Amino acid sequence: MTSNFLTLQDLVLAARERLGKDVWDFVTFGTESETTIRRNRRALDSLAWLPRILRDVSKVDPSTTLLGEPLRMPVLLSPIGSIARLDPEGALATARAVGAFGTLQFLSSHAEDEIAAIRTGAPLPLIYALHPYDDPAALDDEIDRVKVGGYRAISVATQSGYYSRRERDLMNGFVGKVDPLRSYADLLRREHATGGVAELRPVRLSWAMLDRIRARSGMKLVLKGVLTAADARLAVEHGVDVVYVSNNGGRSIDHARAAIVTLPDIVAAVAGRAEVIVDGGFVRGSDVLKAIALGARAVCMGRMQAWALAASGEAGVRRMLEILEEEIVVTMGHIGVNRLDELSPDYVAEAEPCVTPHPLSAFPVVMERLFGLHQ
Ligand SMILES: Cc1cc2nc3c(=O)[nH]c(=O)nc-3n(C[C@H](O)[C@H](O)[C@H](O)COP(=O)(O)O)c2cc1C
């Protein structure tokens, strides 16, 4: 199943047409001043290529592996909790597209209804993205369900016990008025409207909790939300297999550093003892390759996935992956590499960004059509 979209910009425009303003704003924007979102984009736009010439690039191959799993290209799909708001088939549509294409998807534990649907089907290319809560019995029960669910690995989300203030959602009446003293889980339950979150007290996360998840699951472990070298070192000491650099795309902490700016420090701190992946602002093939040049194994995408799913369900996500692959192959050809392991920081240099950063600023036609902005 595929579709006729020619560009990523067509997918974004189709998503805007299909989504109501409240869901569009919820997906596209983020917390308070939205500085983190803009930093993510500005930092990616501040890297320019140092291409090499006169090389034979007739055999470009963008494939790689993560946790030993083959990936057709270094792009995975980030966890999205409220995925059913974007397409009736939600995570199941995405999982089918990802499986047909040949990469992996993080499945948010806040996509509970989809999880039930997925369990009844064939094994799918999923990493379970767990949002832990501090009821040990309920947590153990969830881990045990994940163990038998055919997942390739378990990923632990680390955003704080406080729900962030996404002011557009508040102003649109999309979530109830946020009271930080109410529990995060309770608010998530309202946000995702799927039930299934058993614990209503604020979530107290800890490294001991991570150890418990690792020991009980016996599965490969991904830690999402690492933003400092100090925490990356701790993650490795606690046996994490994949350090997932993420500021949640500016949906939790405002005024974080850009993910791609944080990446080199974390790659250095991990020093090859775990694989490093990253998300936050990546929407283009060339964005992906910049992270690979700076030491990431692969890149995850949240919003781009959401827009593609909203645009055309399973076919939209499949088409998004195909277009991204084409962008990656073409860029590899232009910069003179045949394989991802040929990339290094020598291929990128600091440069002045050319556009005002915005979640959609990598898409000039979208900016023109939606906002009348000729950047
Ligand atoms: C609609 C939406 C829902 C999300 N839900 C979750 C979630 O349940 N758990 C989580 O860890 N991250 C969640 N995220 C954050 C993504 O996993 C990812 O970190 C972020 O979107 C990456 O930035 P990008 O959107 O710029 O690619 C969500 C993101 C979006 C857009």
Short mmCIF file of C-alpha atoms and ligand atoms in Angstrom, two decimals:
data_model
loop_
_atom_site.label_atom_id
_atom_site.label_comp_id
_atom_site.label_asym_id
_atom_site.label_seq_id
_atom_site.Cartn_x
_atom_site.Cartn_y
_atom_site.Cartn_z
CA MET A 1 0.00 0.00 0.00
CA THR A 2 1.50 3.28 -1.01
CA SER A 3 0.32 6.70 -2.19
CA ASN A 4 1.13 9.36 -4.73
CA PHE A 5 2.55 12.14 -2.60
CA LEU A 6 5.64 13.48 -4.33
CA THR A 7 7.16 15.43 -1.45
CA LEU A 8 7.14 15.64 2.32
CA GLN A 9 5.57 19.08 1.90
CA ASP A 10 2.54 17.51 0.18
CA LEU A 11 2.11 15.20 3.16
CA VAL A 12 2.24 18.09 5.63
CA LEU A 13 -0.29 20.11 3.63
CA ALA A 14 -2.62 17.11 3.43
CA ALA A 15 -2.31 16.63 7.21
CA ARG A 16 -3.26 20.26 7.79
CA GLU A 17 -6.35 19.78 5.62
CA ARG A 18 -7.45 16.65 7.42
CA LEU A 19 -6.86 17.73 11.02
CA GLY A 20 -8.95 20.13 13.06
CA LYS A 21 -7.07 23.12 14.46
CA ASP A 22 -6.95 21.65 17.97
CA VAL A 23 -5.29 18.36 16.93
CA TRP A 24 -3.03 20.13 14.41
CA ASP A 25 -1.81 22.52 17.12
CA PHE A 26 -1.39 19.64 19.59
CA VAL A 27 0.80 17.73 17.13
CA THR A 28 2.75 20.59 15.60
CA PHE A 29 3.60 22.87 18.50
CA GLY A 30 4.74 22.51 22.10
CA THR A 31 5.42 23.89 25.53
CA GLU A 32 5.09 27.52 26.64
CA SER A 33 7.38 29.77 24.55
CA GLU A 34 8.19 26.88 22.15
CA THR A 35 11.86 27.78 22.40
CA THR A 36 12.99 24.15 22.45
CA ILE A 37 11.18 23.45 19.18
CA ARG A 38 12.78 26.45 17.52
CA ARG A 39 16.23 25.59 18.89
CA ASN A 40 15.94 22.09 17.45
CA ARG A 41 15.30 23.49 14.00
CA ARG A 42 17.76 26.38 14.21
CA ALA A 43 20.60 24.05 15.23
CA LEU A 44 19.92 21.71 12.31
CA ASP A 45 19.79 24.71 9.96
CA SER A 46 23.12 25.91 11.43
CA LEU A 47 25.03 22.96 10.00
CA ALA A 48 26.20 23.05 6.40
CA TRP A 49 27.75 20.24 4.40
CA LEU A 50 31.43 20.02 3.49
CA PRO A 51 30.91 17.75 0.47
CA ARG A 52 33.71 15.72 -1.08
CA ILE A 53 33.96 15.52 -4.86
CA LEU A 54 35.20 13.21 -7.62
CA ARG A 55 34.24 10.08 -5.79
CA ASP A 56 32.39 7.10 -7.21
CA VAL A 57 29.01 7.31 -5.51
CA SER A 58 27.21 4.90 -7.77
CA LYS A 59 26.58 2.42 -4.93
CA VAL A 60 25.01 4.52 -2.18
CA ASP A 61 23.63 2.31 0.60
CA PRO A 62 21.83 4.03 3.51
CA SER A 63 21.19 0.81 5.48
CA THR A 64 22.37 0.25 9.04
CA THR A 65 21.46 -1.71 12.17
CA LEU A 66 20.19 -0.89 15.63
CA LEU A 67 20.38 -3.44 18.44
CA GLY A 68 21.40 -5.89 15.73
CA GLU A 69 18.13 -5.31 13.84
CA PRO A 70 18.56 -4.38 10.18
CA LEU A 71 17.28 -0.93 9.21
CA ARG A 72 16.80 -0.03 5.55
CA MET A 73 17.81 3.52 6.47
CA PRO A 74 18.75 5.25 9.74
CA VAL A 75 15.24 6.53 10.51
CA LEU A 76 12.92 5.15 13.19
CA LEU A 77 9.56 6.41 14.36
CA SER A 78 9.38 8.08 17.79
CA PRO A 79 6.68 7.08 20.29
CA ILE A 80 3.42 9.00 19.87
CA GLY A 81 0.92 8.60 22.67
CA SER A 82 -2.24 9.94 21.10
CA ILE A 83 -1.71 8.32 17.74
CA ALA A 84 -5.33 7.24 17.40
CA ARG A 85 -6.31 10.90 17.05
CA LEU A 86 -4.43 11.00 13.75
CA ASP A 87 -5.84 7.97 11.97
CA PRO A 88 -8.49 5.43 12.98
CA GLU A 89 -5.94 2.62 12.71
CA GLY A 90 -3.39 4.56 14.73
CA ALA A 91 -0.23 2.70 15.66
CA LEU A 92 -1.32 -0.38 13.75
CA ALA A 93 -1.25 1.56 10.47
CA THR A 94 2.18 2.91 11.32
CA ALA A 95 3.51 -0.49 12.32
CA ARG A 96 2.36 -2.04 9.04
CA ALA A 97 4.04 0.73 7.05
CA VAL A 98 7.24 0.44 9.04
CA GLY A 99 7.28 -3.35 8.72
CA ALA A 100 6.73 -3.22 4.96
CA PHE A 101 9.47 -0.63 4.57
CA GLY A 102 12.03 -2.19 6.88
CA THR A 103 12.68 -0.09 9.96
CA LEU A 104 11.47 0.09 13.59
CA GLN A 105 8.79 2.00 15.47
CA PHE A 106 8.59 2.97 19.12
CA LEU A 107 5.10 2.18 20.37
CA SER A 108 4.01 4.49 23.18
CA SER A 109 2.49 2.76 26.19
CA HIS A 110 -0.01 5.61 26.08
CA ALA A 111 -1.42 4.12 22.89
CA GLU A 112 -3.18 1.44 24.92
CA ASP A 113 -6.02 0.58 22.59
CA GLU A 114 -3.63 0.09 19.69
CA ILE A 115 -1.49 -2.18 21.80
CA ALA A 116 -4.40 -4.56 22.23
CA ALA A 117 -4.97 -4.58 18.47
CA ILE A 118 -1.32 -5.10 17.73
CA ARG A 119 -0.98 -8.02 20.12
CA THR A 120 -3.51 -10.00 18.17
CA GLY A 121 -1.56 -9.63 14.93
CA ALA A 122 1.70 -10.93 13.51
CA PRO A 123 5.00 -9.92 15.13
CA LEU A 124 5.61 -6.29 14.27
CA PRO A 125 8.76 -4.12 14.23
CA LEU A 126 8.06 -2.48 17.56
CA ILE A 127 10.05 -1.23 20.52
CA TYR A 128 7.78 -0.79 23.52
CA ALA A 129 8.03 2.77 24.90
CA LEU A 130 7.16 2.45 28.57
CA HIS A 131 6.08 5.41 30.70
CA PRO A 132 6.80 4.01 34.13
CA TYR A 133 4.71 4.73 37.20
CA ASP A 134 5.58 3.97 40.75
CA ASP A 135 3.16 1.21 41.60
CA PRO A 136 5.63 -1.71 41.58
CA ALA A 137 2.96 -4.37 41.10
CA ALA A 138 1.38 -2.58 38.14
CA LEU A 139 4.79 -1.86 36.66
CA ASP A 140 5.82 -5.52 36.97
CA ASP A 141 2.57 -6.55 35.37
CA GLU A 142 3.16 -4.22 32.43
CA ILE A 143 6.74 -5.45 32.00
CA ASP A 144 5.52 -9.05 31.98
CA ARG A 145 2.99 -8.20 29.26
CA VAL A 146 5.73 -6.53 27.22
CA LYS A 147 7.99 -9.60 27.59
CA VAL A 148 5.48 -11.84 25.86
CA GLY A 149 4.40 -9.20 23.33
CA GLY A 150 7.08 -9.88 20.74
CA TYR A 151 8.73 -6.49 21.12
CA ARG A 152 12.35 -6.04 19.97
CA ALA A 153 13.35 -3.95 23.01
CA ILE A 154 11.91 -1.87 25.83
CA SER A 155 12.36 1.90 26.00
CA VAL A 156 11.87 3.95 29.14
CA ALA A 157 10.51 7.51 29.01
CA THR A 158 12.03 9.92 31.51
CA GLN A 159 10.10 13.16 31.29
CA SER A 160 9.34 14.45 34.76
CA GLY A 161 6.26 13.69 36.78
CA TYR A 162 4.81 17.00 35.74
CA TYR A 163 2.74 17.52 32.67
CA SER A 164 4.06 20.46 30.68
CA ARG A 165 2.04 23.56 29.92
CA ARG A 166 1.26 23.43 26.25
CA GLU A 167 -0.51 26.72 26.06
CA ARG A 168 -2.02 26.28 22.62
CA ASP A 169 -3.77 23.16 23.88
CA LEU A 170 -5.02 25.03 26.93
CA MET A 171 -6.23 27.95 24.83
CA ASN A 172 -7.92 25.56 22.37
CA GLY A 173 -9.59 23.74 25.25
CA PHE A 174 -7.82 20.60 24.07
CA VAL A 175 -6.76 19.47 27.54
CA GLY A 176 -8.31 20.44 30.83
CA LYS A 177 -6.75 23.34 32.74
CA VAL A 178 -3.41 21.98 33.87
CA ASP A 179 -2.86 21.90 37.59
CA PRO A 180 0.73 20.77 38.25
CA LEU A 181 -0.33 19.25 41.55
CA ARG A 182 -2.58 16.81 39.77
CA SER A 183 -0.83 13.68 38.70
CA TYR A 184 0.91 13.40 35.38
CA ALA A 185 -0.69 10.03 34.77
CA ASP A 186 -4.16 11.43 35.36
CA LEU A 187 -3.54 14.22 32.89
CA LEU A 188 -2.13 11.81 30.37
CA ARG A 189 -5.21 9.73 30.79
CA ARG A 190 -7.28 12.75 29.83
CA GLU A 191 -4.90 13.70 27.03
CA HIS A 192 -4.82 10.31 25.42
CA ALA A 193 -8.34 9.36 26.41
CA THR A 194 -7.48 5.71 26.25
CA GLY A 195 -7.57 4.66 29.91
CA GLY A 196 -5.22 1.97 31.07
CA VAL A 197 -2.97 4.17 33.22
CA ALA A 198 -3.24 2.45 36.56
CA GLU A 199 -1.38 4.80 38.88
CA LEU A 200 -2.74 8.22 39.80
CA ARG A 201 -0.07 9.56 42.15
CA PRO A 202 2.79 11.70 40.74
CA VAL A 203 5.39 9.51 39.15
CA ARG A 204 8.66 9.21 41.05
CA LEU A 205 11.28 8.09 38.57
CA SER A 206 14.69 6.78 39.65
CA TRP A 207 17.71 4.91 38.38
CA ALA A 208 16.64 2.05 40.69
CA MET A 209 13.38 1.89 38.75
CA LEU A 210 15.37 1.59 35.53
CA ASP A 211 17.39 -1.27 37.07
CA ARG A 212 14.14 -2.98 38.04
CA ILE A 213 12.75 -2.68 34.51
CA ARG A 214 15.97 -4.04 33.03
CA ALA A 215 16.22 -6.97 35.45
CA ARG A 216 12.58 -8.00 35.22
CA SER A 217 12.24 -7.64 31.45
CA GLY A 218 15.61 -9.15 30.54
CA MET A 219 15.17 -7.19 27.31
CA LYS A 220 17.46 -4.80 25.47
CA LEU A 221 17.00 -1.40 27.07
CA VAL A 222 16.61 2.05 25.51
CA LEU A 223 16.63 5.17 27.71
CA LYS A 224 14.76 8.10 26.14
CA GLY A 225 15.27 11.70 27.13
CA VAL A 226 19.02 11.81 27.85
CA LEU A 227 20.25 15.41 27.49
CA THR A 228 23.57 15.55 29.36
CA ALA A 229 26.88 13.72 29.22
CA ALA A 230 26.59 12.99 32.95
CA ASP A 231 23.29 11.14 32.48
CA ALA A 232 24.63 9.36 29.40
CA ARG A 233 27.51 7.98 31.50
CA LEU A 234 25.06 6.91 34.21
CA ALA A 235 22.89 5.24 31.58
CA VAL A 236 25.82 3.18 30.36
CA GLU A 237 26.72 2.25 33.96
CA HIS A 238 23.13 1.06 34.43
CA GLY A 239 23.41 -1.24 31.41
CA VAL A 240 21.42 0.78 28.89
CA ASP A 241 21.93 -0.53 25.34
CA VAL A 242 20.66 2.54 23.47
CA VAL A 243 21.01 6.11 24.74
CA TYR A 244 18.13 8.07 23.15
CA VAL A 245 18.97 11.79 23.07
CA SER A 246 15.66 13.66 23.14
CA ASN A 247 14.08 16.84 24.44
CA ASN A 248 10.71 15.37 23.41
CA GLY A 249 10.58 17.73 20.48
CA GLY A 250 9.88 20.67 22.79
CA ARG A 251 6.75 19.05 24.19
CA SER A 252 8.02 18.75 27.76
CA ILE A 253 10.84 21.05 28.91
CA ASP A 254 10.92 24.54 27.41
CA HIS A 255 14.35 26.20 26.94
CA ALA A 256 16.29 22.98 26.47
CA ARG A 257 19.37 22.84 24.27
CA ALA A 258 18.77 21.60 20.75
CA ALA A 259 19.00 17.82 20.48
CA ILE A 260 21.62 17.93 17.73
CA VAL A 261 23.76 20.32 19.82
CA THR A 262 23.68 17.91 22.74
CA LEU A 263 24.50 14.90 20.59
CA PRO A 264 28.32 15.21 20.26
CA ASP A 265 28.80 15.54 24.07
CA ILE A 266 26.72 12.44 24.60
CA VAL A 267 28.42 10.44 21.87
CA ALA A 268 31.76 11.29 23.52
CA ALA A 269 30.52 10.33 26.99
CA VAL A 270 29.09 7.01 25.79
CA ALA A 271 32.36 6.28 23.99
CA GLY A 272 31.03 3.34 21.99
CA ARG A 273 29.64 1.49 25.03
CA ALA A 274 26.04 1.87 23.80
CA GLU A 275 24.35 2.95 20.59
CA VAL A 276 23.16 6.55 20.46
CA ILE A 277 19.99 7.69 18.71
CA VAL A 278 18.40 11.14 18.66
CA ASP A 279 15.16 12.98 17.92
CA GLY A 280 13.95 16.57 17.97
CA GLY A 281 13.29 18.65 14.88
CA PHE A 282 14.37 16.08 12.26
CA VAL A 283 12.12 16.17 9.20
CA ARG A 284 14.46 15.87 6.21
CA GLY A 285 16.93 13.32 4.85
CA SER A 286 19.74 15.79 5.19
CA ASP A 287 18.79 16.45 8.86
CA VAL A 288 19.17 12.72 9.46
CA LEU A 289 22.60 12.56 7.86
CA LYS A 290 23.87 15.48 9.96
CA ALA A 291 23.14 13.47 13.10
CA ILE A 292 24.84 10.41 11.66
CA ALA A 293 27.90 12.56 10.86
CA LEU A 294 27.96 13.64 14.51
CA GLY A 295 27.91 10.07 15.79
CA ALA A 296 24.26 8.99 16.03
CA ARG A 297 23.38 5.48 14.93
CA ALA A 298 19.93 6.55 13.78
CA VAL A 299 17.36 9.34 14.07
CA CYS A 300 13.74 9.15 15.22
CA MET A 301 10.88 11.28 13.94
CA GLY A 302 7.79 12.35 15.85
CA ARG A 303 5.95 15.13 14.08
CA MET A 304 6.87 14.08 10.54
CA GLN A 305 5.40 10.66 11.30
CA ALA A 306 2.28 12.25 12.78
CA TRP A 307 1.72 14.46 9.75
CA ALA A 308 2.22 11.55 7.34
CA LEU A 309 -0.18 9.36 9.29
CA ALA A 310 -2.79 12.13 9.42
CA ALA A 311 -2.32 12.77 5.69
CA SER A 312 -2.99 9.26 4.49
CA GLY A 313 -2.77 6.57 7.20
CA GLU A 314 -0.56 3.56 6.50
CA ALA A 315 0.06 4.66 2.89
CA GLY A 316 1.10 8.12 4.05
CA VAL A 317 3.68 6.75 6.48
CA ARG A 318 5.01 4.34 3.87
CA ARG A 319 5.33 7.18 1.36
CA MET A 320 7.04 9.38 3.95
CA LEU A 321 9.65 6.67 4.52
CA GLU A 322 10.21 6.27 0.77
CA ILE A 323 10.65 10.01 0.24
CA LEU A 324 13.02 10.28 3.19
CA GLU A 325 15.06 7.41 1.79
CA GLU A 326 15.29 9.18 -1.54
CA GLU A 327 16.39 12.40 0.18
CA ILE A 328 19.02 10.47 2.14
CA VAL A 329 20.38 8.66 -0.93
CA VAL A 330 20.55 11.87 -2.97
CA THR A 331 22.29 13.75 -0.15
CA MET A 332 24.80 10.93 0.35
CA GLY A 333 25.57 11.13 -3.36
CA HIS A 334 26.02 14.89 -3.16
CA ILE A 335 28.40 14.78 -0.20
CA GLY A 336 30.41 11.89 -1.61
CA VAL A 337 29.72 8.90 0.64
CA ASN A 338 28.47 5.44 -0.24
CA ARG A 339 27.93 4.14 3.30
CA LEU A 340 26.85 5.76 6.57
CA ASP A 341 30.03 4.67 8.34
CA GLU A 342 32.03 6.89 6.00
CA LEU A 343 30.38 9.96 7.58
CA SER A 344 32.19 11.90 10.32
CA PRO A 345 32.12 15.41 11.84
CA ASP A 346 34.51 16.42 9.03
CA TYR A 347 31.51 16.54 6.70
CA VAL A 348 29.70 19.36 8.55
CA ALA A 349 30.54 22.95 9.45
CA GLU A 350 28.77 25.72 11.36
CA ALA A 351 26.80 28.06 9.11
CA GLU A 352 24.29 30.89 9.40
CA PRO A 353 20.70 29.58 9.30
CA CYS A 354 18.69 31.07 6.46
CA VAL A 355 15.17 30.91 7.90
CA THR A 356 13.39 31.83 11.10
CA PRO A 357 13.15 28.52 12.98
CA HIS A 358 9.67 27.02 13.21
CA PRO A 359 8.40 23.42 13.33
CA LEU A 360 7.60 23.77 9.62
CA SER A 361 10.49 25.96 8.49
CA ALA A 362 12.15 23.12 6.57
CA PHE A 363 9.14 23.26 4.24
CA PRO A 364 9.12 26.55 2.29
CA VAL A 365 5.97 25.77 0.29
CA VAL A 366 4.11 24.87 3.49
CA MET A 367 5.20 28.16 5.09
CA GLU A 368 3.98 30.03 2.00
CA ARG A 369 0.64 28.26 1.75
CA LEU A 370 -0.24 28.14 5.46
CA PHE A 371 1.21 31.39 6.72
CA GLY A 372 1.86 33.48 3.59
CA LEU A 373 5.52 33.60 4.60
CA HIS A 374 8.14 33.77 1.88
CA GLN A 375 11.13 33.04 4.09
C1 LIG B 1 1.59 13.94 19.00
C2 LIG B 1 2.81 13.51 19.77
C3 LIG B 1 2.66 12.65 20.87
C4 LIG B 1 3.78 12.23 21.58
N1 LIG B 1 3.64 11.32 22.60
C5 LIG B 1 4.74 10.87 23.24
C6 LIG B 1 4.64 9.85 24.23
O1 LIG B 1 3.56 9.34 24.54
N2 LIG B 1 5.78 9.46 24.85
C7 LIG B 1 7.01 9.99 24.54
O2 LIG B 1 8.02 9.59 25.13
N3 LIG B 1 7.14 10.94 23.60
C8 LIG B 1 6.04 11.37 22.95
N4 LIG B 1 6.18 12.33 21.97
C9 LIG B 1 7.53 12.88 21.67
C10 LIG B 1 8.17 12.06 20.55
O3 LIG B 1 8.40 10.73 20.97
C11 LIG B 1 9.51 12.66 20.12
O4 LIG B 1 10.41 12.70 21.20
C12 LIG B 1 9.38 14.05 19.52
O5 LIG B 1 8.19 14.18 18.78
C13 LIG B 1 10.60 14.31 18.62
O6 LIG B 1 10.57 15.55 18.05
P1 LIG B 1 9.97 15.83 16.57
O7 LIG B 1 8.50 15.81 16.72
O8 LIG B 1 10.49 17.21 16.28
O9 LIG B 1 10.48 14.76 15.65
C14 LIG B 1 5.06 12.73 21.22
C15 LIG B 1 5.20 13.58 20.12
C16 LIG B 1 4.09 13.96 19.39
C17 LIG B 1 4.29 14.87 18.18
#
